[in-house]
mmCIF file of C-alpha atoms in Angstrom:
data_model
loop_
_atom_site.group_PDB
_atom_site.id
_atom_site.type_symbol
_atom_site.label_atom_id
_atom_site.label_comp_id
_atom_site.label_asym_id
_atom_site.label_seq_id
_atom_site.Cartn_x
_atom_site.Cartn_y
_atom_site.Cartn_z
ATOM 1 C CA MET A 1 33.471 -62.402 35.191
ATOM 2 C CA ASP A 2 36.668 -62.752 33.197
ATOM 3 C CA THR A 3 40.095 -61.598 35.323
ATOM 4 C CA LYS A 4 42.135 -61.417 32.465
ATOM 5 C CA PRO A 5 42.538 -58.268 31.114
ATOM 6 C CA SER A 6 40.913 -58.316 27.456
ATOM 7 C CA LEU A 7 42.416 -57.158 24.117
ATOM 8 C CA GLN A 8 39.888 -54.260 24.337
ATOM 9 C CA ASP A 9 41.474 -52.936 27.459
ATOM 10 C CA TRP A 10 44.580 -52.943 26.023
ATOM 11 C CA ALA A 11 43.881 -51.297 23.146
ATOM 12 C CA LEU A 12 41.821 -48.414 25.349
ATOM 13 C CA ALA A 13 44.861 -47.767 27.297
ATOM 14 C CA ALA A 14 47.388 -47.933 24.353
ATOM 15 C CA ILE A 15 45.078 -45.405 22.257
ATOM 16 C CA GLY A 16 44.841 -43.293 25.452
ATOM 17 C CA VAL A 17 48.897 -43.026 25.997
ATOM 18 C CA LEU A 18 49.316 -42.774 22.203
ATOM 19 C CA PHE A 19 47.075 -39.654 21.891
ATOM 20 C CA MET A 20 48.655 -37.908 25.170
ATOM 21 C CA LEU A 21 51.764 -38.095 23.397
ATOM 22 C CA ILE A 22 50.074 -36.716 20.186
ATOM 23 C CA GLY A 23 48.527 -34.302 22.354
ATOM 24 C CA VAL A 24 52.185 -33.342 23.979
ATOM 25 C CA VAL A 25 53.639 -33.099 20.143
ATOM 26 C CA LEU A 26 50.746 -30.784 19.414
ATOM 27 C CA LEU A 27 51.755 -28.141 22.389
ATOM 28 C CA TRP A 28 53.714 -26.249 20.195
ATOM 29 C CA HIS A 29 51.491 -25.910 17.363
ATOM 30 C CA ASP A 30 47.922 -25.863 18.859
ATOM 31 C CA LEU A 31 47.732 -25.245 22.091
ATOM 32 C CA ASN A 32 43.623 -25.516 22.517
ATOM 33 C CA THR A 33 43.705 -28.818 20.281
ATOM 34 C CA ALA A 34 46.590 -30.177 22.190
ATOM 35 C CA VAL A 35 45.040 -29.796 25.967
ATOM 36 C CA THR A 36 41.278 -30.917 24.774
ATOM 37 C CA THR A 37 43.385 -34.045 23.098
ATOM 38 C CA ILE A 38 45.522 -34.483 26.088
ATOM 39 C CA ALA A 39 42.448 -34.467 28.679
ATOM 40 C CA PHE A 40 40.235 -36.444 26.424
ATOM 41 C CA ALA A 41 42.981 -39.023 25.963
ATOM 42 C CA ALA A 42 43.900 -39.407 29.802
ATOM 43 C CA ALA A 43 40.458 -39.997 30.578
ATOM 44 C CA LEU A 44 40.700 -43.113 27.989
ATOM 45 C CA ALA A 45 44.149 -44.084 29.550
ATOM 46 C CA ALA A 46 42.698 -43.822 32.792
ATOM 47 C CA VAL A 47 39.639 -46.507 32.183
ATOM 48 C CA GLY A 48 41.699 -48.900 29.980
ATOM 49 C CA ILE A 49 44.877 -48.946 32.668
ATOM 50 C CA SER A 50 42.568 -48.769 35.712
ATOM 51 C CA THR A 51 40.394 -51.638 34.183
ATOM 52 C CA ILE A 52 43.452 -53.778 33.207
ATOM 53 C CA ALA A 53 44.926 -53.330 37.131
ATOM 54 C CA ARG A 54 41.387 -54.194 38.491
ATOM 55 C CA LYS A 55 41.449 -57.866 36.274
ATOM 56 C CA ARG A 56 45.157 -58.566 37.035
ATOM 57 C CA ARG A 57 44.495 -58.040 40.522
ATOM 58 C CA TYR A 58 41.237 -59.787 40.997
ATOM 59 C CA GLY A 59 42.870 -62.801 38.800
ATOM 60 C CA ARG A 60 45.931 -62.872 41.703
ATOM 61 C CA GLN A 61 43.545 -63.089 44.453
ATOM 62 C CA LYS A 62 42.782 -66.400 46.379
ATOM 63 C CA VAL A 63 39.627 -65.784 48.344
ATOM 64 C CA ALA A 64 39.052 -68.341 51.229
ATOM 65 C CA ASP A 65 36.476 -67.912 53.802
ATOM 66 C CA VAL A 66 35.705 -63.973 54.431
ATOM 67 C CA GLN A 67 34.316 -63.024 57.698
ATOM 68 C CA VAL A 68 32.377 -59.816 58.347
ATOM 69 C CA VAL A 69 31.000 -57.637 61.187
ATOM 70 C CA GLY A 70 27.505 -57.810 61.254
ATOM 71 C CA GLY A 71 25.668 -54.582 61.410
ATOM 72 C CA VAL A 72 27.627 -52.340 59.819
ATOM 73 C CA ARG A 73 26.298 -50.248 56.598
ATOM 74 C CA ILE A 74 28.930 -50.585 53.918
ATOM 75 C CA ARG A 75 28.771 -47.769 51.851
ATOM 76 C CA PRO A 76 30.207 -46.127 48.763
ATOM 77 C CA SER A 77 33.415 -44.197 49.386
ATOM 78 C CA ARG A 78 32.581 -40.670 49.441
ATOM 79 C CA LEU A 79 36.422 -39.808 49.274
ATOM 80 C CA ARG A 80 36.830 -42.124 45.463
ATOM 81 C CA LEU A 81 32.765 -40.508 44.665
ATOM 82 C CA ALA A 82 34.239 -37.136 45.112
ATOM 83 C CA LEU A 83 37.520 -37.979 43.265
ATOM 84 C CA PHE A 84 35.474 -39.683 40.320
ATOM 85 C CA GLY A 85 32.913 -36.194 40.283
ATOM 86 C CA GLY A 86 35.997 -33.942 40.292
ATOM 87 C CA GLY A 87 37.599 -35.581 37.173
ATOM 88 C CA VAL A 88 34.577 -35.839 35.518
ATOM 89 C CA PHE A 89 33.803 -32.259 36.476
ATOM 90 C CA GLY A 90 37.430 -31.114 35.485
ATOM 91 C CA LEU A 91 37.286 -32.972 31.911
ATOM 92 C CA GLY A 92 34.278 -31.101 30.831
ATOM 93 C CA ALA A 93 35.604 -27.760 32.243
ATOM 94 C CA VAL A 94 38.506 -28.137 30.290
ATOM 95 C CA MET A 95 37.005 -29.695 26.947
ATOM 96 C CA LEU A 96 35.021 -26.309 27.320
ATOM 97 C CA GLY A 97 37.841 -23.850 27.963
ATOM 98 C CA PHE A 98 39.675 -24.907 25.473
ATOM 99 C CA SER A 99 37.042 -25.615 22.514
ATOM 100 C CA SER A 100 35.456 -22.181 22.357
ATOM 101 C CA GLU A 101 34.939 -22.579 18.268
ATOM 102 C CA ALA A 102 33.408 -26.109 18.335
ATOM 103 C CA PRO A 103 30.190 -26.675 16.656
ATOM 104 C CA PHE A 104 27.492 -26.428 19.004
ATOM 105 C CA LEU A 105 26.263 -30.373 19.511
ATOM 106 C CA ILE A 106 29.901 -30.646 20.824
ATOM 107 C CA LEU A 107 29.910 -28.086 23.241
ATOM 108 C CA LEU A 108 26.565 -29.772 24.507
ATOM 109 C CA CYS A 109 28.752 -32.632 25.076
ATOM 110 C CA TYR A 110 31.358 -31.249 27.198
ATOM 111 C CA TRP A 111 28.284 -29.409 28.933
ATOM 112 C CA VAL A 112 26.981 -32.738 29.930
ATOM 113 C CA ILE A 113 30.112 -33.900 30.982
ATOM 114 C CA ALA A 114 30.972 -31.066 32.671
ATOM 115 C CA GLY A 115 27.352 -30.817 34.656
ATOM 116 C CA THR A 116 27.212 -34.630 35.401
ATOM 117 C CA GLY A 117 30.434 -33.786 37.565
ATOM 118 C CA ALA A 118 29.360 -30.827 39.457
ATOM 119 C CA LEU A 119 25.833 -32.877 40.048
ATOM 120 C CA MET A 120 27.889 -35.386 41.864
ATOM 121 C CA LEU A 121 30.008 -32.929 43.631
ATOM 122 C CA VAL A 122 26.593 -31.016 44.598
ATOM 123 C CA GLY A 123 24.870 -34.563 45.620
ATOM 124 C CA LEU A 124 27.789 -35.279 47.892
ATOM 125 C CA ALA A 125 27.898 -31.801 50.024
ATOM 126 C CA VAL A 126 24.185 -31.992 50.459
ATOM 127 C CA GLY A 127 24.310 -35.931 51.634
ATOM 128 C CA TYR A 128 22.184 -37.115 48.677
ATOM 129 C CA LEU A 129 25.008 -39.222 47.811
ATOM 130 C CA PRO A 130 25.862 -42.193 48.121
ATOM 131 C CA SER A 131 22.332 -43.361 47.649
ATOM 132 C CA GLN A 132 23.348 -46.717 48.524
ATOM 133 C CA TYR A 133 24.379 -49.148 50.940
ATOM 134 C CA ILE A 134 24.725 -52.826 52.155
ATOM 135 C CA GLU A 135 24.693 -54.410 55.686
ATOM 136 C CA PHE A 136 25.178 -57.945 56.800
ATOM 137 C CA THR A 137 22.436 -59.726 59.288
ATOM 138 C CA PRO A 138 22.057 -62.839 60.362
ATOM 139 C CA ALA A 139 18.625 -62.664 59.070
ATOM 140 C CA GLY A 140 19.943 -61.903 55.480
ATOM 141 C CA LEU A 141 21.766 -59.091 53.433
ATOM 142 C CA VAL A 142 20.152 -55.568 53.608
ATOM 143 C CA LEU A 143 20.004 -53.237 50.892
ATOM 144 C CA GLY A 144 19.420 -49.460 50.976
ATOM 145 C CA VAL A 145 18.691 -47.581 48.254
ATOM 146 C CA ARG A 146 17.804 -43.975 49.402
ATOM 147 C CA SER A 147 13.947 -44.008 49.711
ATOM 148 C CA TRP A 148 13.554 -47.952 50.660
ATOM 149 C CA THR A 149 15.378 -50.964 52.359
ATOM 150 C CA VAL A 150 14.475 -54.522 51.590
ATOM 151 C CA LEU A 151 16.063 -57.768 53.294
ATOM 152 C CA LEU A 152 17.652 -60.134 51.385
ATOM 153 C CA PRO A 153 17.113 -63.362 53.298
ATOM 154 C CA TRP A 154 19.975 -65.747 53.093
ATOM 155 C CA ASP A 155 17.776 -68.406 52.071
ATOM 156 C CA GLN A 156 16.351 -66.601 49.549
ATOM 157 C CA ILE A 157 19.495 -65.746 47.554
ATOM 158 C CA GLU A 158 19.532 -68.365 45.001
ATOM 159 C CA ARG A 159 22.782 -67.232 43.027
ATOM 160 C CA VAL A 160 25.635 -65.178 43.471
ATOM 161 C CA SER A 161 27.858 -63.665 40.634
ATOM 162 C CA ALA A 162 30.569 -61.595 39.652
ATOM 163 C CA GLY A 163 29.550 -59.543 36.356
ATOM 164 C CA GLU A 164 30.896 -56.454 34.528
ATOM 165 C CA MET A 165 28.699 -53.464 32.958
ATOM 166 C CA GLN A 166 30.645 -50.700 31.230
ATOM 167 C CA ARG A 167 33.987 -51.838 32.264
ATOM 168 C CA ASN A 168 32.857 -51.641 36.015
ATOM 169 C CA PRO A 169 32.667 -54.526 38.312
ATOM 170 C CA VAL A 170 29.134 -55.822 39.545
ATOM 171 C CA LEU A 171 27.556 -57.963 41.987
ATOM 172 C CA LEU A 172 24.859 -59.705 41.066
ATOM 173 C CA LEU A 173 22.062 -61.591 42.996
ATOM 174 C CA SER A 174 19.376 -63.895 41.935
ATOM 175 C CA LEU A 175 16.840 -64.418 44.356
ATOM 176 C CA ASP A 176 13.892 -66.877 45.175
ATOM 177 C CA ALA A 177 10.426 -65.041 45.247
ATOM 178 C CA PRO A 178 11.357 -61.528 45.412
ATOM 179 C CA GLU A 179 7.873 -60.286 45.684
ATOM 180 C CA THR A 180 7.639 -62.111 49.021
ATOM 181 C CA LEU A 181 10.395 -59.867 50.736
ATOM 182 C CA ASP A 182 10.489 -57.323 53.725
ATOM 183 C CA VAL A 183 10.679 -53.391 51.882
ATOM 184 C CA THR A 184 10.924 -51.113 54.364
ATOM 185 C CA PRO A 185 8.334 -48.574 53.952
ATOM 186 C CA PRO A 186 5.760 -51.542 52.625
ATOM 187 C CA ALA A 187 4.541 -48.615 50.351
ATOM 188 C CA LYS A 188 7.485 -48.763 48.392
ATOM 189 C CA LEU A 189 7.154 -52.594 47.261
ATOM 190 C CA GLU A 190 6.093 -51.672 43.885
ATOM 191 C CA LYS A 191 8.963 -49.584 43.586
ATOM 192 C CA PHE A 192 11.225 -52.052 44.529
ATOM 193 C CA LEU A 193 9.646 -54.470 42.092
ATOM 194 C CA LYS A 194 10.025 -51.968 39.444
ATOM 195 C CA TYR A 195 13.720 -51.828 40.538
ATOM 196 C CA ILE A 196 14.229 -55.617 39.998
ATOM 197 C CA GLY A 197 12.513 -55.737 36.587
ATOM 198 C CA GLN A 198 15.127 -52.994 35.432
ATOM 199 C CA SER A 199 17.554 -54.943 36.816
ATOM 200 C CA ARG A 200 16.862 -58.175 35.383
ATOM 201 C CA GLY A 201 16.362 -56.403 31.808
ATOM 202 C CA TRP A 202 20.017 -54.854 31.998
ATOM 203 C CA THR A 203 21.916 -57.969 33.467
ATOM 204 C CA GLY A 204 19.733 -61.168 33.720
ATOM 205 C CA ALA A 205 20.018 -60.877 37.772
ATOM 206 C CA ASP A 206 17.193 -59.599 40.256
ATOM 207 C CA ILE A 207 19.695 -57.535 42.250
ATOM 208 C CA PHE A 208 23.104 -55.724 40.605
ATOM 209 C CA LEU A 209 25.054 -53.108 42.306
ATOM 210 C CA MET A 210 28.514 -51.643 41.337
ATOM 211 C CA THR A 211 31.233 -52.211 43.379
ATOM 212 C CA THR A 212 33.832 -49.896 41.773
ATOM 213 C CA HIS A 213 33.283 -47.077 44.844
ATOM 214 C CA PHE A 214 32.536 -49.175 47.809
ATOM 215 C CA GLY A 215 36.553 -49.940 48.575
ATOM 216 C CA ILE A 216 35.889 -53.566 48.682
ATOM 217 C CA ASP A 217 36.886 -56.170 45.873
ATOM 218 C CA LEU A 218 34.211 -58.049 44.101
ATOM 219 C CA PRO A 219 35.824 -61.456 44.581
ATOM 220 C CA VAL A 220 35.587 -60.669 48.259
ATOM 221 C CA LEU A 221 32.476 -60.001 48.438
ATOM 222 C CA VAL A 222 30.809 -62.468 46.191
ATOM 223 C CA SER A 223 32.931 -65.323 48.362
ATOM 224 C CA ALA A 224 31.126 -63.355 51.601
ATOM 225 C CA ILE A 225 27.530 -63.202 50.450
ATOM 226 C CA SER A 226 27.939 -66.946 49.128
ATOM 227 C CA ARG A 227 29.568 -68.119 52.588
ATOM 228 C CA TYR A 228 26.626 -66.650 54.424
ATOM 229 C CA ALA A 229 23.898 -67.792 52.026
ATOM 230 C CA ALA A 230 25.348 -71.293 52.278
ATOM 231 C CA ASP A 231 26.338 -71.879 55.532
ATOM 232 C CA PRO A 232 23.633 -71.253 57.864
ATOM 233 C CA ALA A 233 26.100 -71.669 60.883
ATOM 234 C CA ALA A 234 27.967 -68.823 60.155
ATOM 235 C CA ARG A 235 25.409 -66.261 60.411
ATOM 236 C CA ALA A 236 25.194 -66.474 63.959
ATOM 237 C CA GLU A 237 29.010 -64.063 63.828
ATOM 238 C CA LEU A 238 26.910 -61.267 61.803
ATOM 239 C CA ALA A 239 25.394 -60.949 65.294
ATOM 240 C CA PRO A 240 26.041 -56.983 66.879
ATOM 241 C CA PRO A 241 28.203 -57.478 70.254
ATOM 242 C CA LYS A 242 25.932 -56.850 73.030
ATOM 243 C CA ALA A 243 26.461 -54.061 74.985
ATOM 244 C CA LEU A 244 27.918 -54.239 78.268
ATOM 245 C CA GLU A 245 26.548 -54.045 81.721
ATOM 246 C CA GLY A 246 27.390 -51.992 84.715
#
């Protein structure tokens, strides 16, 4: 993963800011056009600026040995997901509210945007989201995906790397003989193997995990997994603390 902001990252941020300024100028001439321009441009600018800030932060990090508390499920932040879902819903709602005369296909796109955000918020409210977690254990890295979990033994993790998908940081794992892994419940093995196939098609890796909402910088996560995969002696520290007797 390149930790240096690309020309496209800077261009996206600059275009977003430029069109926001244009939208501000339009406020005195055409309110509907101005508001929709500002809303859409703000979304572009936010993506560009956040990508630049993330890459610059990653580039400054000097990650040494990372120690993890074992037996703790690490999930995406509900707050981050709520803010993202609310932002997507808000963008769609604003575009709909100020674009009543737009062509049908454009309005349909706005409905899809607003609907996506609304579904995320509903999913959070009913506990359907977040749907993934990871857990460090002495035996391996546990990956949970809603209806199934799989144990990825440290010795079967062949490669750990950092990637990017649609400007989002992605953890990439390549495994040795994934068809032999312990999936719970066992009936979900076929579904897990299908997940592996999709992951290979999209990223070239057996497992990919988008880490944007986990609240953990990707270089730190890569360093932690790499350490336990390479150092069997370090895995003992992942054992949960023993309960006090008495």
